[in-house]
Coordinates of C-alpha atoms in Angstrom, one line a residue:
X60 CA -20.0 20.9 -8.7
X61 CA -21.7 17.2 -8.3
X62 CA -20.5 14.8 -6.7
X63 CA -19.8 12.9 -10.0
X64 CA -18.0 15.9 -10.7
X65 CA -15.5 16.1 -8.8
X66 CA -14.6 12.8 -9.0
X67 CA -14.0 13.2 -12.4
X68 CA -11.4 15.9 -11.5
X69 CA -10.3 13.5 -8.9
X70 CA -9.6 10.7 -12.0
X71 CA -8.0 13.8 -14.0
X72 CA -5.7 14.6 -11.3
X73 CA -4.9 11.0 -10.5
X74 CA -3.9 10.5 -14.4
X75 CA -1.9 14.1 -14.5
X76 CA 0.2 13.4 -11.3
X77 CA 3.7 11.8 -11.2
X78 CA 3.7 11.2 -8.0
X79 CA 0.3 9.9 -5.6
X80 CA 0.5 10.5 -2.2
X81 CA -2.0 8.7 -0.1
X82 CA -3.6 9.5 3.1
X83 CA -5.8 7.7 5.6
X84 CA -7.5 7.8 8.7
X85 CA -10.4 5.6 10.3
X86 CA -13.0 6.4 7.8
X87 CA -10.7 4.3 5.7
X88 CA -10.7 1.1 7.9
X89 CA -14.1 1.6 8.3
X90 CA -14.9 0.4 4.9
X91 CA -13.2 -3.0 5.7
X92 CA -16.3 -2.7 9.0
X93 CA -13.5 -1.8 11.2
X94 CA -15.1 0.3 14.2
X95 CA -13.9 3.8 14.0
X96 CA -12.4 5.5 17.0
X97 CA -15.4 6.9 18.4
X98 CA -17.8 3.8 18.5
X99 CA -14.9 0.9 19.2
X100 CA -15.6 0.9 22.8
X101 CA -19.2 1.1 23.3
X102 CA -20.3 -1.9 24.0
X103 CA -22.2 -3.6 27.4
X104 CA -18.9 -4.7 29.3
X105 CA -17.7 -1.3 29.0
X106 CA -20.9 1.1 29.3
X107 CA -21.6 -1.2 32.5
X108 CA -18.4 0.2 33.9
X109 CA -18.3 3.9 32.5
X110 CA -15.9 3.8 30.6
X111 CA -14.9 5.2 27.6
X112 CA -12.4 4.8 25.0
X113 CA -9.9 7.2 26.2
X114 CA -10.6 5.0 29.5
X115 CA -9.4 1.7 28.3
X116 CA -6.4 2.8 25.7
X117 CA -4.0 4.1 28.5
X118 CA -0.8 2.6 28.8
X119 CA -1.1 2.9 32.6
X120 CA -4.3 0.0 32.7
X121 CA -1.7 -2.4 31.9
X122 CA -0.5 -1.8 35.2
X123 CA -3.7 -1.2 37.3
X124 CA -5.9 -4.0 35.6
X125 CA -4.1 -6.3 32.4
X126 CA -6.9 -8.6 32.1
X127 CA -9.2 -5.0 31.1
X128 CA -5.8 -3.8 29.1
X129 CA -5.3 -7.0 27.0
X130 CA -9.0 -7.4 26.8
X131 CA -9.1 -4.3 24.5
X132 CA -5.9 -4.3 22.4
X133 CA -6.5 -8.6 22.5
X134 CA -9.5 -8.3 20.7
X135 CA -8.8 -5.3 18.7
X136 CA -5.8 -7.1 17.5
X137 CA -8.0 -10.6 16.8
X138 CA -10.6 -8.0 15.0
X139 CA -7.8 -6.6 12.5
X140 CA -6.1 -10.2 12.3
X141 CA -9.7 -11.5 11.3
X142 CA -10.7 -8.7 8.5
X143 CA -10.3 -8.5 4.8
X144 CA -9.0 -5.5 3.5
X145 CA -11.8 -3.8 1.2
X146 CA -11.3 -3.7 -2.2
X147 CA -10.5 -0.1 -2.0
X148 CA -6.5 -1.1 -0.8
X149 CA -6.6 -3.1 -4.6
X150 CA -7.5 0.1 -6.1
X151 CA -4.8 2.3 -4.5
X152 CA -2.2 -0.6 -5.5
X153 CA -3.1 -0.5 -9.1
X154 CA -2.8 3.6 -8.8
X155 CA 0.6 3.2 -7.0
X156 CA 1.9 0.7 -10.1
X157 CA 1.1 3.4 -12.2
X158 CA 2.8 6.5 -10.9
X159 CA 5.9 4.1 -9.9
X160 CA 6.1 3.2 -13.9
X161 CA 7.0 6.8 -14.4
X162 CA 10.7 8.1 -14.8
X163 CA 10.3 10.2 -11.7
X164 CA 10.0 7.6 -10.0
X165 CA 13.6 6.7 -10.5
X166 CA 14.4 10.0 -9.9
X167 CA 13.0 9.8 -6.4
X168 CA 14.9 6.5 -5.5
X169 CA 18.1 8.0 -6.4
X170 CA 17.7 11.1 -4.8
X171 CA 17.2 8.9 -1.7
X172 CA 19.8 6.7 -2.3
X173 CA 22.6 9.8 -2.7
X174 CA 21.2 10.9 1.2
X175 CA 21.8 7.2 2.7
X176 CA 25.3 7.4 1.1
X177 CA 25.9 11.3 1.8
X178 CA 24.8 11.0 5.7
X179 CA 23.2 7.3 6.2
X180 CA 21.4 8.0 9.2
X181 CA 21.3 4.1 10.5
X182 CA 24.4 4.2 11.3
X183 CA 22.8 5.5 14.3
X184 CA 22.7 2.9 17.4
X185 CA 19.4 4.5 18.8
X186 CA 17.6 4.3 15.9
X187 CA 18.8 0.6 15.3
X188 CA 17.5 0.2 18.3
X189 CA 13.6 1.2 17.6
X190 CA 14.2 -0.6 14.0
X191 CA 11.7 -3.4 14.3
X192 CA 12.8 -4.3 10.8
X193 CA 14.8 -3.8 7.5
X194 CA 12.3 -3.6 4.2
X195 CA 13.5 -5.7 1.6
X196 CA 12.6 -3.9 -1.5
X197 CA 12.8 0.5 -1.9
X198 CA 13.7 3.1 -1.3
X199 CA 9.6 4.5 -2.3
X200 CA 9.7 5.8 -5.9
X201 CA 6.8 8.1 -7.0
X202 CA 4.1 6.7 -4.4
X203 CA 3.9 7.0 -0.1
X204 CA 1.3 6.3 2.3
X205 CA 0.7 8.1 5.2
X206 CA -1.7 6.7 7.7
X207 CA -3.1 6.7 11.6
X208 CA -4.2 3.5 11.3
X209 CA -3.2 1.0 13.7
X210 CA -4.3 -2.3 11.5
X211 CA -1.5 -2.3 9.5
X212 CA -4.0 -3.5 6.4
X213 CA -1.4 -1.8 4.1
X214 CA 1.1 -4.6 4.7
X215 CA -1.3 -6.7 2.6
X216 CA -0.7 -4.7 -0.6
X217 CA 2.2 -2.4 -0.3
X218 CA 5.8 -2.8 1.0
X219 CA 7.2 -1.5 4.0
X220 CA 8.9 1.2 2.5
X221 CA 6.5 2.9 1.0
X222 CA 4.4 3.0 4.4
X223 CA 4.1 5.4 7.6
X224 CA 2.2 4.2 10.1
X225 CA 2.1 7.8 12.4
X226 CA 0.7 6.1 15.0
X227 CA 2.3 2.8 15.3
X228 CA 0.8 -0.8 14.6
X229 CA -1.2 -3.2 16.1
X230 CA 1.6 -5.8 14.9
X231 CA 4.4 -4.3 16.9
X232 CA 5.1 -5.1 20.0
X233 CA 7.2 -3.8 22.7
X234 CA 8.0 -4.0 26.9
X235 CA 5.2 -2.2 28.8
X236 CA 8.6 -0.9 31.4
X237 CA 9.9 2.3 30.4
X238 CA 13.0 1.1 32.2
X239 CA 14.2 -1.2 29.5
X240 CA 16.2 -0.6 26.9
X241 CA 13.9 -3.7 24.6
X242 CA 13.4 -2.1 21.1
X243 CA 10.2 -3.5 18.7
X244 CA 9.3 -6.5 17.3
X245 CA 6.8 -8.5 15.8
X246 CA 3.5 -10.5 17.2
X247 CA 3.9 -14.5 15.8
X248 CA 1.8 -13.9 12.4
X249 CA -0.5 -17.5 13.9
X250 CA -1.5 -15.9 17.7
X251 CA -4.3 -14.8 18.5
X252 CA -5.6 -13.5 22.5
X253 CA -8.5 -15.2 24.3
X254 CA -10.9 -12.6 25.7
X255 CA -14.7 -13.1 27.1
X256 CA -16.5 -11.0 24.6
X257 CA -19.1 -10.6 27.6
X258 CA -16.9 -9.2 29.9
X259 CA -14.1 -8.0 27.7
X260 CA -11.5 -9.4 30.1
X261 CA -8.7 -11.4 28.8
X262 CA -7.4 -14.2 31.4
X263 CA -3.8 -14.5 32.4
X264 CA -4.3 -18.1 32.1
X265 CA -5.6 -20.1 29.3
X266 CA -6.5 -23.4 28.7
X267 CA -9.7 -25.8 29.2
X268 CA -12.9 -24.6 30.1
X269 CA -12.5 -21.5 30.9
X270 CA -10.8 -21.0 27.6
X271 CA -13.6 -22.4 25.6
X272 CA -15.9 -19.6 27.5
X273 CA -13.3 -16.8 26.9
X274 CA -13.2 -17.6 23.1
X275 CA -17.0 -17.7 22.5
X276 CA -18.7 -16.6 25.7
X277 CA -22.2 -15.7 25.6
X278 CA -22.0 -12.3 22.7
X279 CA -24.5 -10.6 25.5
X280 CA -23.3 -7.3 24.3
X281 CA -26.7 -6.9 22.4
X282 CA -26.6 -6.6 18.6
X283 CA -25.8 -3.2 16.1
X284 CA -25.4 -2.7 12.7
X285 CA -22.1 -0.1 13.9
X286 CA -19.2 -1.9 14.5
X287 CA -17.4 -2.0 18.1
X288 CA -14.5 -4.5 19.3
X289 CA -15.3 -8.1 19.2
X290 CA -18.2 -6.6 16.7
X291 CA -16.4 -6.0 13.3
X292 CA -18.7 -6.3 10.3
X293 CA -15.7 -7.3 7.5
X294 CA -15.8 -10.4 5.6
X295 CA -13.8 -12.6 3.8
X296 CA -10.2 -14.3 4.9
X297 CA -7.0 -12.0 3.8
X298 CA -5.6 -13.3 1.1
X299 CA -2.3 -12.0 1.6
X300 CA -1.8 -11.0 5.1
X301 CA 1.5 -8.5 5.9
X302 CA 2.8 -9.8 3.3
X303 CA 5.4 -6.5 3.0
X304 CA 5.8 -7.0 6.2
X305 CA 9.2 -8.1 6.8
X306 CA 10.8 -10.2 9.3
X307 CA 11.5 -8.8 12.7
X308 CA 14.6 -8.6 13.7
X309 CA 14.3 -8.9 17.6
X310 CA 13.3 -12.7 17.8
X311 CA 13.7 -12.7 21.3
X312 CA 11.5 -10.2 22.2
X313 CA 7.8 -11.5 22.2
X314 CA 7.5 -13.9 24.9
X315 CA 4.3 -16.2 25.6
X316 CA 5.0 -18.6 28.3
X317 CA 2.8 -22.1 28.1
X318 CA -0.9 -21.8 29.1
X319 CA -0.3 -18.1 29.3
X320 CA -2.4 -15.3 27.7
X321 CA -0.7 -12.1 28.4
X322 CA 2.1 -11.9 26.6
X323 CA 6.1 -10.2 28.0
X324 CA 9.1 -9.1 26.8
X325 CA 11.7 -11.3 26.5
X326 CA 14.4 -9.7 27.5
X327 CA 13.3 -8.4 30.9
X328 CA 9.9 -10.3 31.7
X329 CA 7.5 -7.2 31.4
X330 CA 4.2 -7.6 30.4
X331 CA 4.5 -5.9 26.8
X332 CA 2.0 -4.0 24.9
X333 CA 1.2 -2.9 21.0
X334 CA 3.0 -0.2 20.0
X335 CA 0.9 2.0 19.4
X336 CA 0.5 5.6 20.9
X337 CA -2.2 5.4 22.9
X338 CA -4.0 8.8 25.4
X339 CA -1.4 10.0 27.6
X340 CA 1.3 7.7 26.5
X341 CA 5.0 8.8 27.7
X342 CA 6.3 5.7 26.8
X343 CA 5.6 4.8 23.5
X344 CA 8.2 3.0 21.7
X345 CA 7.8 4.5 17.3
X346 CA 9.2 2.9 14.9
X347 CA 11.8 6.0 14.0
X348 CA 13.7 4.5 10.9
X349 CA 10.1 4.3 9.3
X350 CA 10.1 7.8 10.2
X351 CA 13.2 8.8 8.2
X352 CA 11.8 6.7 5.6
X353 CA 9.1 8.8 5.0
X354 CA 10.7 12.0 5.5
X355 CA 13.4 11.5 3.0
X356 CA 10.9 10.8 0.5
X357 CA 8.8 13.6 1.1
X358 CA 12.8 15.5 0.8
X359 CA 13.5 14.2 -2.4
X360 CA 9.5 15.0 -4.0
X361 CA 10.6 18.3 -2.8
X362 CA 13.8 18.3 -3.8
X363 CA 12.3 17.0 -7.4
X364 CA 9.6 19.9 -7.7
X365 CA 12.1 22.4 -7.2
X366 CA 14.6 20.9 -9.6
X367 CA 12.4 19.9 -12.4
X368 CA 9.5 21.9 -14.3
X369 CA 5.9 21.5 -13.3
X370 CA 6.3 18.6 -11.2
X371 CA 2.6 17.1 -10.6
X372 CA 1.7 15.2 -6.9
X373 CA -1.8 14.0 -6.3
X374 CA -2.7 14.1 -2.7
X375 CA -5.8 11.3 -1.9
X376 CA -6.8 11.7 1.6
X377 CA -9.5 9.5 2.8
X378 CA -11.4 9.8 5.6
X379 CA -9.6 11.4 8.1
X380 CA -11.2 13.6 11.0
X381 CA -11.1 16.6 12.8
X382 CA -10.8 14.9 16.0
X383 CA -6.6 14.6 16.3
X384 CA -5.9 16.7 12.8
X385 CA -2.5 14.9 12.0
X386 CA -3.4 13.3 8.9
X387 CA -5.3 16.4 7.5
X388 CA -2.6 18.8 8.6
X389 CA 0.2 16.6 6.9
X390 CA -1.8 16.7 3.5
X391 CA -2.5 20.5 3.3
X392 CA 1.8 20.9 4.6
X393 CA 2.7 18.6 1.6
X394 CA 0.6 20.4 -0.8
X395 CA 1.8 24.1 0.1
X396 CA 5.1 22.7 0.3
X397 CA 5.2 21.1 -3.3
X398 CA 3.3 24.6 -4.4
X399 CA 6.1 27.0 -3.0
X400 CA 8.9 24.6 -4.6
X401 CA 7.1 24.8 -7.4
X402 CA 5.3 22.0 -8.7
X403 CA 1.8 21.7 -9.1
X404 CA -0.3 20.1 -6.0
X405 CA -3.9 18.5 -6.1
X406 CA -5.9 17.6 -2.5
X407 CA -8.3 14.9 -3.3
X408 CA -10.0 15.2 0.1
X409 CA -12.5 12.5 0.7
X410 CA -14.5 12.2 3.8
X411 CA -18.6 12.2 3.9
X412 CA -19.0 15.1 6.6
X413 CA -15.6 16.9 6.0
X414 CA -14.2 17.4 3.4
X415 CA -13.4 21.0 2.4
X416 CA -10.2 22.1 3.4
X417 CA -9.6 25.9 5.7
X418 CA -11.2 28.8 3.8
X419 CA -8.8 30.7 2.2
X420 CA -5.7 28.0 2.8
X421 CA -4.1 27.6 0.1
X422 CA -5.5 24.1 0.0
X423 CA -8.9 25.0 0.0
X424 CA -7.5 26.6 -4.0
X425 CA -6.1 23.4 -4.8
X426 CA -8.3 21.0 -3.2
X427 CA -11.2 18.3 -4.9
X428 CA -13.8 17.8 -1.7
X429 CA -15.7 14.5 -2.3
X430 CA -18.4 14.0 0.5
X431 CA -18.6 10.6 0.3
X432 CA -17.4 7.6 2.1
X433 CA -14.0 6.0 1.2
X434 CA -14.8 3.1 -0.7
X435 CA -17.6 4.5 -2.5
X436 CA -15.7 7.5 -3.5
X437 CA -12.4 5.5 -4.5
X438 CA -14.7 3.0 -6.7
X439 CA -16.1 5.9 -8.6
X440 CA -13.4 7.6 -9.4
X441 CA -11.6 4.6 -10.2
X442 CA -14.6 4.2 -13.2
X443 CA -13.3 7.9 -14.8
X444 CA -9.8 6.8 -14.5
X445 CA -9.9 3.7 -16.4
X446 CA -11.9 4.6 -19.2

């Protein structure tokens, strides 16, 4: 089928569905002219120095060179700060209000709620622990997002329940020592780092002169139309930035002592870092009551499918990779899980190079490929649902 097609199916799907599932990788981001994973790091300062992406997103450089560690995540952090969302997120919100107005999505709630109460698994101390906050609306109803995003652009227009970042955020925060006992917490919504865009080295110290060159510096990384840190092509101020974030709950723990650029923990004096789960990272810190989150909502859509007649999910994935296969593998598990429970299961796989699922998986029998980009394919299958 065309193109035009199968996003016509997609629309059909999207309308028959009681509950949407959504998920995204970095061809998703890269709408908003976010550089994806494989072209982040080359630019000038790096190339000069061979080295690579996997090179400079170790947890270990913190230790061996921090002014090279909070160059990267400091300017990846001021490049998500300093996007707009696409339009696409708007879309996916209007999708979600409409699955969420359906009785099942009540159902889902409750389902939840009767776990919490049955076996309410934050009464746990560890997982208070890594808890970095408590959402202030949910359970999720008929809608979830799934995504390996680190920007945390969801925050803008959905609420933290309804969100699993599997990789962590580039808004949490925690000590770089694995001898700690710190849990998460929240970078101040107004900082920003200071990093020489020429050398992509972010001073210890800030302040004066030297900060003036470290904010603006000379750009000599030459020019390209692909984006790269410190190279993002977005546009536009966020209009409502995390605003389903919630408050942290750890105040203490983000510390950024005067005329300092490196920010520690404040409750040992490490130097912290994102968390985020970076190449051979032992030490990564997750957010694990978002992780319950999610899995008792996929629980109850499963719990639902079995329990009620021809219970309809709509899966939208959008441009994830082949590259690290999380986001692909969790869409075909949810489909063939909501299949054998015995609901009825759509994969709207969306992704310009691929986006056909395993021959002969059962999602490959259920599945709507779309070879386009994200936007472009969410925008025209938004035109067949509306009408």
């Amino acid at each position: 089928d065309s193109i035009e097609e199968q996003c016509k199916k997609a629309a059909g799907a999207l309308r028959d569905a009681d509950v949407l599932l959504v998920v995204t990788g970095a061809g998703f981001s890269a709408d908003s002219g976010l550089p994806v994973y494989g072209d982040i790091a080359k630019v000038h300062a790096y190339q000069s120095r061979g080295l690579e992406y996997a090179d400079v997103s170790q947890p270990n450089v913190i230790d061996k060179d921090p002014g090279l560690f909070f160059g990267f995540w400091g300017q990846s952090f001021n490049d998500y700060r300093e996007t707009n969302p696409h339009g696409g997120y708007e879309i996916l919100a209007r999708w979600r209000n409409d699955v969420d107005a359906k009785k099942i999505s009540d159902d889902i709630k409750a389902s939840i709620n009767e776990r919490v109460k049955t076996d309410d698994p934050f009464d746990d101390e560890e997982i208070r622990r890594l808890t970095p906050y408590v959402p202030t609306s949910g359970p999720a109803g008929a809608f979830h997002c799934f995504t390996s995003n680190v920007d945390a652009h969801f925050y803008d227009y959905f609420g933290a329940h309804e969100i699993h970042d599997c990789h962590g955020s580039i808004e949490l925060w925690q000590c770089s020592s694995r001898d700690c006992p710190s849990g998460i917490w929240r970078a101040p919504l107004r900082h920003r780092f200071v990093v020489d865009t020429n050398t992509m080295i972010a001073p210890e110290e800030v302040g004066g002169a030297a900060d003036d060159v470290a904010k603006h510096g000379d750009n000599d990384q030459g020019t390209t139309t692909v984006p790269r840190v410190g190279q993002t092509k977005g546009s536009g101020e966020r209009i409502n930035p995390l605003g389903g974030m919630p408050t942290a709950l750890d105040e203490k723990g983000w510390r950024l002592d005067k005329g300092k650029n490196w920010p520690k923990c404040g409750h040992c004096g490490s130097l912290a870092r994102p968390a985020v789960y970076m190449f051979g990272d032992f030490g990564w810190k997750y957010d694990r009551s978002q992780e319950i989150r999610w899995d008792m909502w996929r629980e109850a859509v499963l719990d639902i499918c079995e329990q009620q007649d021809c219970t309809s999910v709509c899966i939208v994935e959008i441009g994830c990779g082949t590259n690290v296969e999380t986001c692909r593998a969790t869409s075909e598990q949810m489909l063939e899980d909501v299949i054998e429970k015995g609901g009825k299961a759509k994969l709207v796989r969306i992704n310009p190079d691929f986006p056909l699922a395993p021959t002969g998986s059962l999602s490959a029998v259920h599945s709507i490929p779309i070879a386009l980009r994200g936007l472009q394919a969410i925008e025209k299958i938004d035109e067949f649902y509306v009408k």
